[in-house]
PDB file of C-alpha atoms in Angstrom:
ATOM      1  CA  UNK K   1       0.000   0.000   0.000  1.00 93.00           C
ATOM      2  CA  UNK K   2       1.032   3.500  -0.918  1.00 95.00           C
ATOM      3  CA  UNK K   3       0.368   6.001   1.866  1.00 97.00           C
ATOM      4  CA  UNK K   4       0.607   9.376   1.000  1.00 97.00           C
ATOM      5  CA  UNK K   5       0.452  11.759   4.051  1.00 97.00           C
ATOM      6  CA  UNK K   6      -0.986  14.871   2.842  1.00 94.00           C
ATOM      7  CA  UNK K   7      -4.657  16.404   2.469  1.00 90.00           C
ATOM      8  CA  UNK K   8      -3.829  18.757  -0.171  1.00 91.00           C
ATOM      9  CA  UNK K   9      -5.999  18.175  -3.186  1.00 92.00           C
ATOM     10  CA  UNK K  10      -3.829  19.336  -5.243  1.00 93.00           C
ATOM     11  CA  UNK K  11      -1.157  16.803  -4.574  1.00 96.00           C
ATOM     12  CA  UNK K  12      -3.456  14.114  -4.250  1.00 96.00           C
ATOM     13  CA  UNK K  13      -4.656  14.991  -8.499  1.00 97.00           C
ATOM     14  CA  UNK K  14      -0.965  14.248  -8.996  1.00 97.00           C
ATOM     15  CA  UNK K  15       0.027  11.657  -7.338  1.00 97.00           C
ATOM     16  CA  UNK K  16      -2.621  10.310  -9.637  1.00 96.00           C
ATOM     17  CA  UNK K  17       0.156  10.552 -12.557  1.00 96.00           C
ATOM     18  CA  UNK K  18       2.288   7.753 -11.234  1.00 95.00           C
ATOM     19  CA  UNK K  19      -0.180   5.473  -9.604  1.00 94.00           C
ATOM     20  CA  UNK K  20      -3.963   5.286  -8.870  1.00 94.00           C
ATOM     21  CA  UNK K  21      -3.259   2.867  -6.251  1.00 94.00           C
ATOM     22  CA  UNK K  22      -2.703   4.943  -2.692  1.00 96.00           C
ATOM     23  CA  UNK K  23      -4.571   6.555  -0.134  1.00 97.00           C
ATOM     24  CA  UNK K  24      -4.365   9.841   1.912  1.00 97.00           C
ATOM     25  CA  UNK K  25      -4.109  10.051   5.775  1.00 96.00           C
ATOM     26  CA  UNK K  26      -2.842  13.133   7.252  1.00 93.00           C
ATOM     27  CA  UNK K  27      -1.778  13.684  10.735  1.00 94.00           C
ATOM     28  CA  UNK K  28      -1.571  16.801  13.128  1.00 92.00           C
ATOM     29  CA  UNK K  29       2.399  17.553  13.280  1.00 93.00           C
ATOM     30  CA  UNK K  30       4.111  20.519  14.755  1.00 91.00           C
ATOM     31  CA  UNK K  31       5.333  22.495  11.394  1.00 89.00           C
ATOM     32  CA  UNK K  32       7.384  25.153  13.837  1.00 90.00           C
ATOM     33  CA  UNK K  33      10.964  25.395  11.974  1.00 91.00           C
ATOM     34  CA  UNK K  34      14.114  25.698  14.065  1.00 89.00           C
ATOM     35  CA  UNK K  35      15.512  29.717  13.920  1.00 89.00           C
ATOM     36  CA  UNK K  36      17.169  30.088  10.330  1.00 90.00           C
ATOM     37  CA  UNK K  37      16.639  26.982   8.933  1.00 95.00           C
ATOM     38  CA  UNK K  38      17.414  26.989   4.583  1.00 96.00           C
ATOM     39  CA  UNK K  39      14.431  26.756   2.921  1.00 97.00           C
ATOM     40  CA  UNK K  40      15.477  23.804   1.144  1.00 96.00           C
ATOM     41  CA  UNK K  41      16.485  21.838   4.843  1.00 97.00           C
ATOM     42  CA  UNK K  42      13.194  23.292   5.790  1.00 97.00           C
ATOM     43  CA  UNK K  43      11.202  21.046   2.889  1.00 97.00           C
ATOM     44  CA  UNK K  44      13.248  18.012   4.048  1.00 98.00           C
ATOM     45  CA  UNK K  45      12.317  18.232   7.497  1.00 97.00           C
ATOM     46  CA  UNK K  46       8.503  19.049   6.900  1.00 97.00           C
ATOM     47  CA  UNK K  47       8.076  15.723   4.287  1.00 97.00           C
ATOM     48  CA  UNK K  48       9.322  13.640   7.237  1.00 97.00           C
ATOM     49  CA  UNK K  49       7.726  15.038  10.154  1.00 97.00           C
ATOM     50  CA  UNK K  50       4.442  14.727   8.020  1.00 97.00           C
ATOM     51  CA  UNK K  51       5.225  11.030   6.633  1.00 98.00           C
ATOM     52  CA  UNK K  52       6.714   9.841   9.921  1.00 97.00           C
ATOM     53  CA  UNK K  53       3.410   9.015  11.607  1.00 97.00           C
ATOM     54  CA  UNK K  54       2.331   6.657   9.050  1.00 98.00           C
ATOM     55  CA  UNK K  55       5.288   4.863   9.183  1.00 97.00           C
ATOM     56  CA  UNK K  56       5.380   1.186   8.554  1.00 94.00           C
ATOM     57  CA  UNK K  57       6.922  -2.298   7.911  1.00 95.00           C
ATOM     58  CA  UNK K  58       4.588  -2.967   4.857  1.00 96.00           C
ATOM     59  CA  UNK K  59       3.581   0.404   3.674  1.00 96.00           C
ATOM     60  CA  UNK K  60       5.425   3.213   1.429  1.00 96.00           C
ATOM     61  CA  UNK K  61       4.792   6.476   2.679  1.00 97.00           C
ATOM     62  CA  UNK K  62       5.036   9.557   1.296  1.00 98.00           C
ATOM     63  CA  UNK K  63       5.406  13.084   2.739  1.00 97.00           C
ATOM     64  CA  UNK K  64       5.980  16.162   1.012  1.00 97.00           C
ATOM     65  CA  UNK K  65       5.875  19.747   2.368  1.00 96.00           C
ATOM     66  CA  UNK K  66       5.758  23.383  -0.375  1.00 95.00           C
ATOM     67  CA  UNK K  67       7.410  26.302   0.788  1.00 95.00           C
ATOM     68  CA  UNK K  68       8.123  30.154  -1.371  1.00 97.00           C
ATOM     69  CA  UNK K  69      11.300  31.362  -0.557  1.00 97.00           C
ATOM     70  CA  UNK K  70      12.838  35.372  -1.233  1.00 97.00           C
ATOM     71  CA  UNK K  71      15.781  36.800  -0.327  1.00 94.00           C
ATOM     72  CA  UNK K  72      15.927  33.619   1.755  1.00 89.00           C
ATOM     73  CA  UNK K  73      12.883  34.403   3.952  1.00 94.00           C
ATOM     74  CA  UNK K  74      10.482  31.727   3.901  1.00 95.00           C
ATOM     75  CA  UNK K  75       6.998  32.801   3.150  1.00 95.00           C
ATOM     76  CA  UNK K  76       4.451  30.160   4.684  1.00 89.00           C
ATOM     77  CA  UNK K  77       0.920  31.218   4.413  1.00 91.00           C
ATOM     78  CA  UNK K  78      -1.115  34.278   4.904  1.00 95.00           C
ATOM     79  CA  UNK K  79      -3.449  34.816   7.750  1.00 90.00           C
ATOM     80  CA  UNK K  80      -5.607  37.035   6.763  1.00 96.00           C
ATOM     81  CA  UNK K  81      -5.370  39.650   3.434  1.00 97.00           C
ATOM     82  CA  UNK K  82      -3.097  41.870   4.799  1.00 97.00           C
ATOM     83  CA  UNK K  83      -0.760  39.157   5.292  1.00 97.00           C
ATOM     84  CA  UNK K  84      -1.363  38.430   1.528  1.00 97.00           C
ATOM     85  CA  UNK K  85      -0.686  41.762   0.250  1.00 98.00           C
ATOM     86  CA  UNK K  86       2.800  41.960   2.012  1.00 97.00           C
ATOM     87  CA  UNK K  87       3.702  38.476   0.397  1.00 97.00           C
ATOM     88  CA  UNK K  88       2.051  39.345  -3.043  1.00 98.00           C
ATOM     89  CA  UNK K  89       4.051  43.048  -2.997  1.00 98.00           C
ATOM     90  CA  UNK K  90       7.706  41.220  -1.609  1.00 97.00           C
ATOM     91  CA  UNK K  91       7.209  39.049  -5.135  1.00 98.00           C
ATOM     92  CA  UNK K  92       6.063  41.849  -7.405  1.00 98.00           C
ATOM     93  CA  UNK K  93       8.644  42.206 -10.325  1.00 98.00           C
ATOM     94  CA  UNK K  94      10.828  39.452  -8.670  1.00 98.00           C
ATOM     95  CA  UNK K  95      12.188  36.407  -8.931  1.00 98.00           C
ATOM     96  CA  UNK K  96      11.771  33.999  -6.267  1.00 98.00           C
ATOM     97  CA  UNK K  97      12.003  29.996  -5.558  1.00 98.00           C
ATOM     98  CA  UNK K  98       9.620  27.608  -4.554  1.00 98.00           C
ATOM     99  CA  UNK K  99      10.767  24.473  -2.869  1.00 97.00           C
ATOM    100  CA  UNK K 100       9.165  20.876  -2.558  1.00 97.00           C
ATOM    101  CA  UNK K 101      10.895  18.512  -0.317  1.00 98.00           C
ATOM    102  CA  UNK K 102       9.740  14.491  -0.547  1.00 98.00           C
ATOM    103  CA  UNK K 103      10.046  12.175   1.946  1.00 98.00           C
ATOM    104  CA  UNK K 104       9.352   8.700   0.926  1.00 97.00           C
ATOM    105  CA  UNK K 105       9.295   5.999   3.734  1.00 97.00           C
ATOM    106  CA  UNK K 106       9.803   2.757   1.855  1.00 95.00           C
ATOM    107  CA  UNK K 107       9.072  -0.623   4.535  1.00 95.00           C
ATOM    108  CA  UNK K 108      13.209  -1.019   4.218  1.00 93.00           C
ATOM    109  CA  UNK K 109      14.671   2.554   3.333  1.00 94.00           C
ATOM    110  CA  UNK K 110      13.916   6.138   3.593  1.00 96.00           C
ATOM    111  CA  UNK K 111      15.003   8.339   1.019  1.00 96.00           C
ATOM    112  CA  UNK K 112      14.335  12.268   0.628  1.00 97.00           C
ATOM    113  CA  UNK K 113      14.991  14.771  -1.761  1.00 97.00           C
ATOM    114  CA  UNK K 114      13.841  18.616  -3.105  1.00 98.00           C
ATOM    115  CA  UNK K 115      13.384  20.297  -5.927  1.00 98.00           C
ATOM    116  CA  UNK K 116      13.705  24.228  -6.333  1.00 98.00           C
ATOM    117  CA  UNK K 117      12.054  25.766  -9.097  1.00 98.00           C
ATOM    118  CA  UNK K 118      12.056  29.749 -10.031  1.00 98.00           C
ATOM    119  CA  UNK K 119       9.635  31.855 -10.970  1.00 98.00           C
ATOM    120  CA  UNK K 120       9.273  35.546 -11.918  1.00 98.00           C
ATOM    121  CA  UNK K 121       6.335  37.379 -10.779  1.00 98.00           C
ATOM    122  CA  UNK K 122       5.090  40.891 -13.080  1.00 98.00           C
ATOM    123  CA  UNK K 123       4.993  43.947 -11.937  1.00 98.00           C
ATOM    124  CA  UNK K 124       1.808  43.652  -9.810  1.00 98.00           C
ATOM    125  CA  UNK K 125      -0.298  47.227  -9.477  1.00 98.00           C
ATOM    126  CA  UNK K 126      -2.497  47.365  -6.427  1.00 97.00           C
ATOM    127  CA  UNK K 127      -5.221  46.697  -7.990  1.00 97.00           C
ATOM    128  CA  UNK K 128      -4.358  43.731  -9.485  1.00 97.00           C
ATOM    129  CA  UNK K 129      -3.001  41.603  -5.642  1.00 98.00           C
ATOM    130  CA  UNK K 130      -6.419  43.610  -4.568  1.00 98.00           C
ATOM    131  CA  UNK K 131      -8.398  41.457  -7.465  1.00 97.00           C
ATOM    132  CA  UNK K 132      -6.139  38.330  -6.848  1.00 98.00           C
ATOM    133  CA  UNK K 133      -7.245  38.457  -2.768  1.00 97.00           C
ATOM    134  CA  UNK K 134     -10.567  38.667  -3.619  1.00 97.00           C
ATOM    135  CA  UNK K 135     -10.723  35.170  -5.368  1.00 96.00           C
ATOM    136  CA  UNK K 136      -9.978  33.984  -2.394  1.00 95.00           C
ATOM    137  CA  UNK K 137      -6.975  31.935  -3.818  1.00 95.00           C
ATOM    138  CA  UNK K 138      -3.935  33.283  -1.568  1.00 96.00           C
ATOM    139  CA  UNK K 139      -5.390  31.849   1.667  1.00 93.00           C
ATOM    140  CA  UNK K 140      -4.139  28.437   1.698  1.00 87.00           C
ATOM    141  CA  UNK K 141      -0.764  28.594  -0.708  1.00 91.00           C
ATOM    142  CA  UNK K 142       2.278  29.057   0.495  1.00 92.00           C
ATOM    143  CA  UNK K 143       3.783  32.796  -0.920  1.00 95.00           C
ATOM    144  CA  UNK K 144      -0.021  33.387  -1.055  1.00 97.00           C
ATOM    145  CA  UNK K 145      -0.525  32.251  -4.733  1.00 97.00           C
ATOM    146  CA  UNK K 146      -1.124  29.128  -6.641  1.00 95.00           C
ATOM    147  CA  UNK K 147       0.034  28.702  -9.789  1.00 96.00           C
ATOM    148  CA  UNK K 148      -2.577  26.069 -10.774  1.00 94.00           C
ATOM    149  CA  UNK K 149      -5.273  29.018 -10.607  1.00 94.00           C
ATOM    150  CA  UNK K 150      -5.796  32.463 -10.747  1.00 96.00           C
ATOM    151  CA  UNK K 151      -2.629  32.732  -9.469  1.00 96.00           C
ATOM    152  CA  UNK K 152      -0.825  31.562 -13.057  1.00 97.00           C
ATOM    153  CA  UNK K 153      -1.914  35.163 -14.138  1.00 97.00           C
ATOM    154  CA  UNK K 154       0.776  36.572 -11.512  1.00 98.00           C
ATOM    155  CA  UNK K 155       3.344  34.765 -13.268  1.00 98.00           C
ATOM    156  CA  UNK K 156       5.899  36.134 -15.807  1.00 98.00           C
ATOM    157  CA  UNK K 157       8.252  33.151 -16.041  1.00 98.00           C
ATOM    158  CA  UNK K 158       9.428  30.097 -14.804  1.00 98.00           C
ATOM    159  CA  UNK K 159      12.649  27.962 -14.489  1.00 98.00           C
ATOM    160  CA  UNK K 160      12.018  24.203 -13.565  1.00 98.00           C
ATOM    161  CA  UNK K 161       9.717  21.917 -12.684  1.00 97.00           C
ATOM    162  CA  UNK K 162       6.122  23.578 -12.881  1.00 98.00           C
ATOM    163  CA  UNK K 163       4.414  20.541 -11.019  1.00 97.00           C
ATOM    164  CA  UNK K 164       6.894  21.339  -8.311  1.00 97.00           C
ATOM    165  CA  UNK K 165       5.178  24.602  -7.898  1.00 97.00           C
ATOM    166  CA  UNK K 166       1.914  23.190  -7.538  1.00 96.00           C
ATOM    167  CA  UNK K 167       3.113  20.834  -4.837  1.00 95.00           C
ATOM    168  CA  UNK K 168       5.013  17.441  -5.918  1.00 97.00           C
ATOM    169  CA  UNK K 169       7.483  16.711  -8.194  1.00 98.00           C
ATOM    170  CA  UNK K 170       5.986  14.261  -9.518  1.00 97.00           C
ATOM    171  CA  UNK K 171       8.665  13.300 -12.206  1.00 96.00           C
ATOM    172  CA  UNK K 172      11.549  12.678  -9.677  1.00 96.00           C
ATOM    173  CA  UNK K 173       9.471  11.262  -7.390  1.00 97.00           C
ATOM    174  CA  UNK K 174       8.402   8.333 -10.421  1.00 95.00           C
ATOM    175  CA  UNK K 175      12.401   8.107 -10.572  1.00 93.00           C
ATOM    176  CA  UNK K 176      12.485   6.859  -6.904  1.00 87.00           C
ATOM    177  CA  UNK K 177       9.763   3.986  -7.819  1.00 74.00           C
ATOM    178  CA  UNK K 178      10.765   2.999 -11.188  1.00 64.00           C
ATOM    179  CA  UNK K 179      14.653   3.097 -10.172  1.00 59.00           C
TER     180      UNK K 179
END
């Protein structure tokens, strides 16, 4: 059985591109980070606090965890709209990286890895992170957007892995199953 410990919907639609053949559980795990942690050691440690309680001697787990990183400040996500507007206005007309670590928790091994992709926001006017808030969208995305949505319009350009932006990488993590 293929566990994958998440209840995002969004990685759940693409875990569906390697396998139809898992199930979601999700567990309540402290996601505090230690002071200054990289964003990419952050990802790691997230994936495997989230897969850990689902480990098992039969099962393959999988745990993955999203975060949007500037300037090395990791930007988790936003409270309320004001919270979004700060985000949305730090990535205006910048260039930023969004980082997806996976843990997969095979019955005999463990291995993890992440995948940083970059992407280049427009110029964003008031009016347009205004219209972009009101969707609703920025609420539950780390950096406030999703790229999958409204939040595509936002973007400008993008070096890497787009699925990684959206959540999972789901073309290295095929590589740890076929290989």
């Amino acid at each position: 059985m293929i566990i994958l410990a998440s209840k995002s919907p969004r990685r759940r639609e693409l875990m569906k591109y390697i396998t139809e053949d898992f199930i979601c559980k999700s567990a309540e795990v402290d996601e505090s980070l230690p002071e200054g942690i990289s964003p990419d050691d952050a990802v790691l440690y997230l994936s495997k606090i989230k897969a850990l309680p689902f480990k098992s001697e039969t099962d393959t787990v999988i745990g993955a965890d999203t975060v949007v990183a500037i300037d090395g400040e990791i930007l988790g996500k936003p409270g309320n709209a004001d919270g979004a507007r700060e985000m949305l206005k730090k990535l205006s007309g910048r260039e930023h990286s969004v980082f997806t670590g996976v843990c997969i928790l095979f019955p005999d091994r463990e291995e993890s890895f992440f995948v940083e992709t970059r992407v280049k926001f427009f110029e964003l006017t008031d009016s347009e992170i205004e219209r972009y808030i009101e969707t609703g969208e920025p609420f539950d995305k780390a950096g406030a957007y999703g790229i999958q949505g409204y939040g595509s319009l936002l973007v400008e350009e993008i070096h890497g892995d787009y699925f990684n932006v959206v959540g999972l990488p789901v073309s290295k993590l095929n590589k740890c199953f076929i290989n």
